[in-house]
Amino acid sequence: QVQLVESGGGAVQAGGSLRLSCAASAYRYSWNRCMGWFRQAPGKEREGVAASTPDGTHTYYHDSVKGRFTISQDNAKNTVYLQMNSLKPEDTDIYYCAADGWGTCSSRYQYNYWGQGTQVTVSS
């Protein structure tokens, strides 16, 4: 009964920051499995934003967010975070948390569990 619940979304002006949280229940992490964040715009494919193994030895960041977004994980709390700084209007999307990823952890086809999503809106 794995459940992922996102929080922290909202509306901000360009240049602002948000911190997304994803709390996982009934999920025991594995050292070689990723948790990650994806985003999806209307009519477009879900794309990987950031992902990481619990120890941080394997990470992925989409080119468009490198240097602005940071993924982190509190393994004791089964919670993953996405710190988003210098937000741009093009970051506006629904953001989804994902768990139990494999491979590069950059594709929506590489995860077993998904949250319901949280809206991020960035205005200019």
Coordinates of N, CA, C and O in Angstrom, one line a residue:
Q1 N 0.8 -1.2 0.0 CA 0.0 0.0 0.0 C 0.9 1.2 0.0 O 0.7 2.2 0.8
V2 N 1.8 1.3 -0.9 CA 2.7 2.5 -1.0 C 1.9 3.7 -1.4 O 1.1 3.6 -2.4
Q3 N 2.1 4.8 -0.7 CA 1.5 6.0 -1.0 C 2.5 7.2 -1.0 O 3.2 7.3 0.0
L4 N 2.4 8.0 -2.0 CA 3.3 9.2 -2.0 C 2.4 10.4 -2.0 O 1.5 10.5 -2.8
V5 N 2.7 11.4 -1.1 CA 1.9 12.6 -1.0 C 2.8 13.8 -1.1 O 3.7 14.0 -0.3
E6 N 2.6 14.6 -2.2 CA 3.3 15.8 -2.4 C 2.7 17.0 -1.7 O 1.5 17.0 -1.5
S7 N 3.6 17.9 -1.3 CA 3.1 19.2 -0.7 C 4.1 20.3 -1.1 O 5.2 20.0 -1.5
G8 N 3.7 21.5 -0.8 CA 4.7 22.6 -1.0 C 4.5 23.4 -2.3 O 5.1 24.4 -2.5
G9 N 3.6 22.9 -3.2 CA 3.4 23.7 -4.4 C 2.6 25.0 -4.1 O 2.1 25.2 -3.0
G10 N 2.6 25.8 -5.1 CA 1.9 27.1 -5.0 C 2.2 28.0 -6.1 O 2.7 27.6 -7.2
A11 N 1.9 29.3 -5.9 CA 2.1 30.3 -6.9 C 3.2 31.3 -6.4 O 3.1 31.8 -5.3
V12 N 4.2 31.5 -7.2 CA 5.2 32.5 -6.9 C 5.5 33.3 -8.1 O 5.2 33.0 -9.3
Q13 N 6.2 34.4 -7.9 CA 6.7 35.3 -9.0 C 8.1 34.7 -9.5 O 8.8 34.0 -8.8
A14 N 8.4 35.1 -10.7 CA 9.6 34.7 -11.3 C 10.8 35.1 -10.4 O 10.8 36.3 -9.9
G15 N 11.8 34.3 -10.2 CA 12.9 34.5 -9.3 C 12.7 34.1 -7.9 O 13.7 34.0 -7.2
G16 N 11.5 33.6 -7.6 CA 11.2 33.2 -6.3 C 11.6 31.7 -6.1 O 12.1 31.1 -7.0
S17 N 11.3 31.2 -4.9 CA 11.6 29.8 -4.5 C 10.5 29.1 -4.0 O 9.5 29.7 -3.4
L18 N 10.5 27.8 -4.1 CA 9.5 26.9 -3.5 C 10.3 25.6 -3.1 O 11.3 25.2 -3.7
R19 N 9.8 25.0 -2.1 CA 10.3 23.7 -1.6 C 9.2 22.6 -1.6 O 8.3 22.7 -0.8
L20 N 9.3 21.7 -2.5 CA 8.4 20.6 -2.6 C 8.8 19.4 -1.7 O 10.0 19.2 -1.5
S21 N 7.8 18.8 -1.0 CA 8.1 17.7 -0.2 C 7.2 16.5 -0.7 O 6.1 16.7 -1.2
C22 N 7.8 15.3 -0.5 CA 7.0 14.1 -0.9 C 7.2 13.1 0.3 O 8.4 12.6 0.5
A23 N 6.2 12.8 0.9 CA 6.2 11.8 2.0 C 5.7 10.5 1.5 O 4.6 10.4 1.0
A24 N 6.5 9.5 1.7 CA 6.2 8.1 1.3 C 5.8 7.3 2.5 O 6.5 7.2 3.5
S25 N 4.7 6.6 2.4 CA 4.3 5.6 3.4 C 4.3 4.2 2.9 O 4.1 4.0 1.7
A26 N 4.5 3.3 3.8 CA 4.5 1.8 3.4 C 5.6 1.6 2.3 O 5.4 0.7 1.4
Y27 N 6.6 2.3 2.4 CA 7.7 2.2 1.4 C 9.0 2.1 2.1 O 9.4 3.0 2.8
R28 N 9.8 1.1 1.8 CA 11.1 0.9 2.4 C 12.1 1.1 1.2 O 12.1 0.4 0.2
Y29 N 12.9 2.2 1.3 CA 13.8 2.5 0.3 C 14.9 1.4 0.1 O 15.2 0.7 1.0
S30 N 15.4 1.4 -1.1 CA 16.6 0.5 -1.4 C 17.7 1.4 -1.8 O 17.5 2.4 -2.4
W31 N 18.9 1.0 -1.5 CA 20.1 1.8 -1.8 C 20.3 2.0 -3.2 O 20.9 3.0 -3.6
N32 N 19.9 1.1 -4.1 CA 20.1 1.2 -5.5 C 18.8 1.6 -6.2 O 18.7 1.5 -7.5
R33 N 17.8 2.1 -5.5 CA 16.6 2.6 -6.2 C 16.4 4.1 -5.9 O 16.7 4.6 -4.8
C34 N 15.9 4.8 -6.9 CA 15.8 6.2 -6.8 C 14.4 6.7 -6.4 O 13.4 6.0 -6.5
M35 N 14.4 7.9 -5.8 CA 13.2 8.7 -5.7 C 13.4 9.9 -6.6 O 14.6 10.4 -6.7
G36 N 12.4 10.4 -7.2 CA 12.6 11.5 -8.1 C 11.4 12.4 -8.2 O 10.3 12.2 -7.6
W37 N 11.6 13.5 -9.0 CA 10.5 14.4 -9.3 C 10.4 14.6 -10.8 O 11.4 14.7 -11.5
F38 N 9.1 14.6 -11.2 CA 8.8 14.8 -12.6 C 7.8 15.9 -12.8 O 7.2 16.4 -11.8
R39 N 7.7 16.5 -14.0 CA 6.7 17.5 -14.2 C 6.0 17.3 -15.6 O 6.6 16.7 -16.5
Q40 N 4.8 17.7 -15.7 CA 4.0 17.5 -16.9 C 3.2 18.7 -17.2 O 2.4 19.1 -16.4
A41 N 3.3 19.2 -18.4 CA 2.5 20.3 -18.9 C 1.3 19.7 -19.7 O 1.4 18.5 -20.2
P42 N 0.2 20.4 -19.8 CA -0.9 19.9 -20.6 C -0.5 19.5 -22.0 O 0.1 20.2 -22.7
G43 N -0.9 18.3 -22.4 CA -0.6 17.8 -23.7 C 0.8 17.3 -24.0 O 1.1 17.0 -25.2
K44 N 1.6 17.3 -23.0 CA 3.0 16.9 -23.2 C 3.3 15.7 -22.3 O 2.6 15.4 -21.4
E45 N 4.5 15.1 -22.6 CA 4.9 13.9 -21.9 C 5.4 14.3 -20.5 O 6.0 15.4 -20.4
R46 N 5.3 13.4 -19.6 CA 5.9 13.7 -18.3 C 7.4 13.6 -18.4 O 7.9 12.6 -18.9
E47 N 8.1 14.6 -17.9 CA 9.6 14.6 -18.0 C 10.2 14.6 -16.6 O 9.7 15.2 -15.7
G48 N 11.4 14.0 -16.6 CA 12.1 13.9 -15.3 C 12.8 15.3 -15.0 O 13.3 15.9 -15.9
V49 N 12.7 15.7 -13.8 CA 13.2 16.9 -13.3 C 14.5 16.6 -12.5 O 15.6 17.2 -12.7
A50 N 14.4 15.8 -11.5 CA 15.5 15.4 -10.7 C 15.3 14.1 -10.0 O 14.2 13.7 -9.7
A51 N 16.4 13.4 -9.7 CA 16.2 12.1 -9.1 C 17.5 11.8 -8.3 O 18.6 12.3 -8.7
S52 N 17.4 10.9 -7.3 CA 18.6 10.5 -6.6 C 18.4 9.2 -5.9 O 17.3 8.9 -5.4
T53 N 19.5 8.4 -5.7 CA 19.5 7.3 -4.8 C 19.6 7.8 -3.4 O 20.0 9.0 -3.2
P54 N 19.2 7.0 -2.4 CA 19.2 7.4 -1.0 C 20.6 8.0 -0.5 O 20.6 9.0 0.3
D55 N 21.7 7.5 -1.0 CA 23.0 8.0 -0.6 C 23.5 9.1 -1.5 O 24.6 9.6 -1.2
G56 N 22.8 9.4 -2.5 CA 23.2 10.5 -3.4 C 24.3 10.2 -4.3 O 24.8 11.1 -5.0
T57 N 24.7 9.0 -4.5 CA 25.8 8.6 -5.4 C 25.4 8.6 -6.8 O 26.2 8.8 -7.7
H58 N 24.1 8.5 -7.1 CA 23.6 8.6 -8.4 C 22.5 9.7 -8.4 O 21.5 9.5 -7.7
T59 N 22.7 10.7 -9.2 CA 21.7 11.8 -9.3 C 21.4 12.1 -10.8 O 22.3 11.8 -11.7
Y60 N 20.3 12.7 -11.0 CA 19.9 13.1 -12.3 C 19.2 14.5 -12.2 O 18.4 14.7 -11.3
Y61 N 19.6 15.4 -13.1 CA 18.9 16.7 -13.2 C 18.7 17.0 -14.7 O 19.6 16.8 -15.5
H62 N 17.5 17.4 -15.0 CA 17.2 17.9 -16.3 C 18.1 19.1 -16.6 O 18.3 20.0 -15.7
D63 N 18.5 19.3 -17.8 CA 19.4 20.4 -18.1 C 18.8 21.7 -17.8 O 19.5 22.7 -17.4
S64 N 17.5 21.9 -17.9 CA 16.9 23.1 -17.7 C 16.8 23.6 -16.3 O 16.6 24.8 -16.0
V65 N 17.1 22.7 -15.3 CA 17.0 23.0 -13.9 C 18.3 22.9 -13.2 O 18.4 23.2 -12.0
K66 N 19.4 22.5 -13.9 CA 20.7 22.4 -13.3 C 21.2 23.8 -12.8 O 21.1 24.8 -13.4
G67 N 21.6 23.8 -11.5 CA 22.1 25.0 -10.9 C 21.0 25.7 -10.2 O 21.2 26.7 -9.5
R68 N 19.7 25.3 -10.4 CA 18.6 26.0 -9.8 C 17.8 25.1 -8.8 O 17.3 25.6 -7.8
F69 N 17.7 23.9 -9.2 CA 16.9 22.9 -8.4 C 17.9 21.9 -7.7 O 18.9 21.6 -8.2
T70 N 17.5 21.5 -6.5 CA 18.3 20.5 -5.7 C 17.4 19.5 -5.1 O 16.4 19.8 -4.4
I71 N 17.7 18.2 -5.3 CA 16.9 17.2 -4.7 C 17.7 16.7 -3.5 O 18.9 16.6 -3.5
S72 N 16.9 16.3 -2.5 CA 17.5 15.8 -1.2 C 16.5 14.8 -0.6 O 15.3 14.8 -1.0
Q73 N 17.0 14.0 0.3 CA 16.2 13.0 0.9 C 16.5 12.8 2.3 O 17.7 12.7 2.7
D74 N 15.5 12.7 3.1 CA 15.6 12.3 4.5 C 15.1 10.9 4.6 O 14.0 10.6 4.7
N75 N 16.1 10.0 4.6 CA 15.8 8.5 4.6 C 15.0 8.1 5.9 O 14.2 7.2 5.8
A76 N 15.4 8.6 7.0 CA 14.7 8.2 8.2 C 13.2 8.6 8.2 O 12.4 7.9 8.8
K77 N 12.8 9.6 7.5 CA 11.4 10.0 7.4 C 10.8 9.6 6.1 O 9.6 9.9 5.9
N78 N 11.5 8.9 5.2 CA 11.0 8.5 3.9 C 10.4 9.7 3.2 O 9.3 9.6 2.6
T79 N 11.1 10.7 3.2 CA 10.7 12.0 2.6 C 11.7 12.5 1.6 O 12.9 12.5 1.9
V80 N 11.3 12.9 0.4 CA 12.2 13.5 -0.6 C 11.8 14.9 -0.8 O 10.6 15.2 -0.8
Y81 N 12.7 15.8 -1.1 CA 12.5 17.2 -1.2 C 13.0 17.7 -2.6 O 13.9 17.1 -3.1
L82 N 12.4 18.7 -3.1 CA 12.9 19.4 -4.3 C 12.9 20.9 -3.9 O 11.9 21.6 -3.9
Q83 N 14.1 21.5 -3.7 CA 14.3 22.9 -3.5 C 14.4 23.6 -4.9 O 15.3 23.2 -5.7
M84 N 13.5 24.5 -5.2 CA 13.5 25.1 -6.5 C 13.7 26.6 -6.3 O 13.0 27.3 -5.6
N85 N 14.9 27.1 -6.8 CA 15.3 28.5 -6.7 C 15.3 29.1 -8.1 O 15.3 28.4 -9.1
S86 N 15.3 30.4 -8.1 CA 15.3 31.2 -9.4 C 14.2 30.7 -10.4 O 14.5 30.4 -11.5
L87 N 13.0 30.5 -9.9 CA 12.0 29.9 -10.7 C 11.6 30.8 -11.9 O 11.7 32.1 -11.8
K88 N 11.3 30.2 -13.0 CA 10.9 30.8 -14.2 C 9.5 30.5 -14.6 O 9.0 29.4 -14.2
P89 N 8.9 31.3 -15.4 CA 7.5 31.0 -15.8 C 7.4 29.6 -16.5 O 6.4 28.9 -16.4
E90 N 8.5 29.2 -17.2 CA 8.5 27.9 -17.9 C 8.6 26.7 -17.0 O 8.4 25.6 -17.4
D91 N 8.8 27.0 -15.7 CA 8.8 25.9 -14.7 C 7.3 25.6 -14.3 O 7.1 24.6 -13.5
T92 N 6.4 26.4 -14.7 CA 5.0 26.1 -14.4 C 4.5 24.8 -14.9 O 4.6 24.5 -16.1
D93 N 4.1 23.9 -14.0 CA 3.7 22.5 -14.3 C 3.1 21.9 -13.1 O 3.1 22.4 -12.0
I94 N 2.5 20.7 -13.3 CA 2.2 19.8 -12.2 C 3.4 19.0 -11.9 O 4.0 18.4 -12.8
Y95 N 3.9 18.9 -10.7 CA 5.0 18.2 -10.3 C 4.6 16.9 -9.6 O 3.8 17.0 -8.6
Y96 N 5.2 15.8 -10.0 CA 4.9 14.5 -9.4 C 6.1 13.9 -8.7 O 7.2 14.0 -9.3
C97 N 5.9 13.3 -7.6 CA 6.9 12.5 -6.9 C 6.8 11.1 -7.4 O 5.8 10.5 -7.7
A98 N 8.0 10.4 -7.5 CA 8.1 9.1 -7.9 C 9.1 8.3 -7.1 O 10.0 8.9 -6.5
A99 N 8.8 7.0 -6.9 CA 9.6 6.2 -6.1 C 9.9 4.8 -6.7 O 9.2 4.4 -7.6
D100 N 11.0 4.2 -6.2 CA 11.4 2.9 -6.7 C 11.9 2.9 -8.1 O 11.4 2.1 -9.0
G101 N 12.7 3.9 -8.5 CA 13.3 4.0 -9.8 C 14.5 3.2 -10.0 O 15.2 2.8 -9.1
W102 N 14.7 2.9 -11.3 CA 15.9 2.1 -11.7 C 16.6 2.7 -13.0 O 16.0 3.6 -13.6
G103 N 17.7 2.1 -13.3 CA 18.4 2.6 -14.5 C 18.9 4.0 -14.3 O 19.5 4.4 -13.3
T104 N 18.7 4.9 -15.3 CA 19.1 6.3 -15.2 C 18.2 7.1 -14.3 O 18.6 8.2 -13.9
C105 N 17.0 6.6 -14.0 CA 16.1 7.3 -13.1 C 15.6 8.6 -13.7 O 15.1 9.5 -13.0
S106 N 15.7 8.7 -15.0 CA 15.3 9.9 -15.7 C 14.0 9.8 -16.6 O 13.5 10.8 -17.1
S107 N 13.5 8.6 -16.6 CA 12.3 8.3 -17.5 C 11.1 7.9 -16.6 O 11.2 7.3 -15.6
R108 N 9.9 8.3 -17.1 CA 8.7 8.0 -16.4 C 8.5 6.5 -16.4 O 7.7 6.0 -15.7
Y109 N 9.1 5.8 -17.3 CA 9.0 4.3 -17.4 C 9.9 3.6 -16.4 O 9.8 2.3 -16.4
Q110 N 10.6 4.3 -15.6 CA 11.6 3.7 -14.8 C 11.2 3.7 -13.3 O 12.1 3.6 -12.4
Y111 N 10.0 3.9 -13.0 CA 9.5 4.0 -11.6 C 8.2 3.2 -11.4 O 7.4 3.0 -12.3
N112 N 8.1 2.7 -10.2 CA 6.9 1.9 -9.9 C 5.8 2.6 -9.2 O 4.6 2.2 -9.3
Y113 N 6.1 3.7 -8.5 CA 5.1 4.4 -7.6 C 5.1 5.9 -7.9 O 6.1 6.5 -8.2
W114 N 3.9 6.4 -7.9 CA 3.7 7.8 -8.2 C 2.7 8.5 -7.2 O 1.8 7.9 -6.7
G115 N 3.0 9.8 -7.0 CA 2.1 10.6 -6.2 C 1.0 11.2 -7.2 O 1.0 11.0 -8.4
Q116 N 0.1 12.0 -6.6 CA -1.0 12.6 -7.3 C -0.6 13.9 -8.0 O -1.3 14.4 -8.8
G117 N 0.5 14.5 -7.6 CA 1.0 15.8 -8.2 C 0.6 17.0 -7.3 O -0.4 17.0 -6.6
T118 N 1.4 18.0 -7.5 CA 1.2 19.3 -6.9 C 1.5 20.4 -7.9 O 2.4 20.3 -8.6
Q119 N 0.6 21.4 -7.9 CA 0.7 22.5 -8.9 C 1.8 23.5 -8.5 O 1.8 24.0 -7.4
V120 N 2.6 23.8 -9.5 CA 3.6 24.9 -9.3 C 3.3 26.0 -10.4 O 3.3 25.6 -11.6
T121 N 3.0 27.2 -10.0 CA 2.7 28.2 -11.0 C 3.7 29.4 -10.7 O 3.8 29.9 -9.6
V122 N 4.4 29.8 -11.8 CA 5.4 30.9 -11.7 C 4.9 32.0 -12.7 O 4.8 31.8 -13.9
S123 N 4.7 33.2 -12.1 CA 4.2 34.3 -12.9 C 5.4 35.3 -13.2 O 6.3 35.4 -12.4
S124 N 5.3 36.0 -14.2 CA 6.3 37.0 -14.6 C 5.9 38.4 -14.1 O 6.8 39.2 -14.0

